[in-house]
CSV table of C-alpha atoms in Angstrom, one decimal:
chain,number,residue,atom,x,y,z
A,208,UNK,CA,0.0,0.0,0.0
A,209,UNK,CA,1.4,3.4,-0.9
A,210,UNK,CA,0.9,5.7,2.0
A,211,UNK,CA,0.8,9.3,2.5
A,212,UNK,CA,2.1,11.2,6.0
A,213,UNK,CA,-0.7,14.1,6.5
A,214,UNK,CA,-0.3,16.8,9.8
A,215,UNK,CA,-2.5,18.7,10.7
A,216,UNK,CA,-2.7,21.4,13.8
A,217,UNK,CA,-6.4,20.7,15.1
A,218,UNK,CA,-7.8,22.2,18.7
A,219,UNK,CA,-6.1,21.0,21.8
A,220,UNK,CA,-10.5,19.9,22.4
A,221,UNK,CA,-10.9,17.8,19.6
A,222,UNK,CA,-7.3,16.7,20.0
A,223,UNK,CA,-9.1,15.3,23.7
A,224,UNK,CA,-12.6,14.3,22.1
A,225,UNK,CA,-10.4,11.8,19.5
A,226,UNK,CA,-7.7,10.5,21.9
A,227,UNK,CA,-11.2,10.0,24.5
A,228,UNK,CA,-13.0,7.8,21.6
A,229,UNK,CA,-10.0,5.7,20.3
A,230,UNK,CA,-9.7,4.3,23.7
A,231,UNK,CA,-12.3,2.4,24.0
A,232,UNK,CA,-11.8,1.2,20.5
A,233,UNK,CA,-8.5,-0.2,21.5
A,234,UNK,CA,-6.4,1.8,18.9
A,235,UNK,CA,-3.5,3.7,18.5
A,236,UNK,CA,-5.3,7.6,18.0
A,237,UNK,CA,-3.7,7.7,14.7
A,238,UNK,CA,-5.0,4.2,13.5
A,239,UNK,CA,-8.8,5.4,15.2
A,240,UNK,CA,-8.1,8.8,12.9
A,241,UNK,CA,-7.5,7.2,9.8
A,242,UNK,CA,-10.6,5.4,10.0
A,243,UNK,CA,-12.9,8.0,11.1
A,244,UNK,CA,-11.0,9.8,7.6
A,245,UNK,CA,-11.4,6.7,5.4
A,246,UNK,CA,-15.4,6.1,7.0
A,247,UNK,CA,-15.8,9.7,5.6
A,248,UNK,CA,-14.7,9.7,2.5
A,249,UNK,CA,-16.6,6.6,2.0
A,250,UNK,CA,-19.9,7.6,3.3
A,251,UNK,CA,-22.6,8.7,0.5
A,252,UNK,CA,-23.2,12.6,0.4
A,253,UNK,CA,-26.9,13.7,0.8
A,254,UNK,CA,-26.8,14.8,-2.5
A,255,UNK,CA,-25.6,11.5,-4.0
A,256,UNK,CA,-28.5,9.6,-2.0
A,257,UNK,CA,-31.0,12.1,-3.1
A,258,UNK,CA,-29.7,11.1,-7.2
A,259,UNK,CA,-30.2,7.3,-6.2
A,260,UNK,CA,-33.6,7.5,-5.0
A,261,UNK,CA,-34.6,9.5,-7.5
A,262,UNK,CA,-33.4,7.0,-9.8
A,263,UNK,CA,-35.0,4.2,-8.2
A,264,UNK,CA,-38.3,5.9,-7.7
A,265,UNK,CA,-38.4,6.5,-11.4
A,266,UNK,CA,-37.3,3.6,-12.6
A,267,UNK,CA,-40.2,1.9,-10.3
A,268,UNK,CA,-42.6,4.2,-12.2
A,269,UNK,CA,-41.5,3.5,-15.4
A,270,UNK,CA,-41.7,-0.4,-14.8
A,271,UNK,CA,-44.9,0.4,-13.1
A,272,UNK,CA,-46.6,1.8,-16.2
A,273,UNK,CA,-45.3,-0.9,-18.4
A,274,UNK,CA,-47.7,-3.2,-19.6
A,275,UNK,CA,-46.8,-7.1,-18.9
A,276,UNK,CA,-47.4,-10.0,-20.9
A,277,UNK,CA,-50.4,-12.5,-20.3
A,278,UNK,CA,-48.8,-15.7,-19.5
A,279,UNK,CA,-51.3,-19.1,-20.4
């Protein structure tokens, strides 16, 4: 895996709040950071949900409204 070093100066709080909530994860802060970053990234935007349901909603229209075959 090709890795990347990042730094960043955050609030002496939020440097607490993180070090509090990767303790009882059992990880190393930066290990508990990197997840929280990669869960981010990951996560779907509002605006990406609201394009996928739109999608589905209209494609469930459209295959509402077509006609299907009699089966004998």
């Amino acid at each position: 895996m090709n890795e990347k070093f990042l730094k960043a100066c955050i609030p002496a709080d939020l440097y607490a709040d993180l070090l509090a909530r990767s303790g009882p994860a059992d990880k190393r802060l930066r290990a508990f950071v990197r997840d929280v970053l990669q869960g981010h990234t990951q996560a779907v935007s509002t605006s990406e949900a609201l394009v996928r349901t739109e999608a589905t909603v209209s494609s469930a229209q459209v295959n509402a409204q077509t006609p299907q075959p009699l089966s004998r």
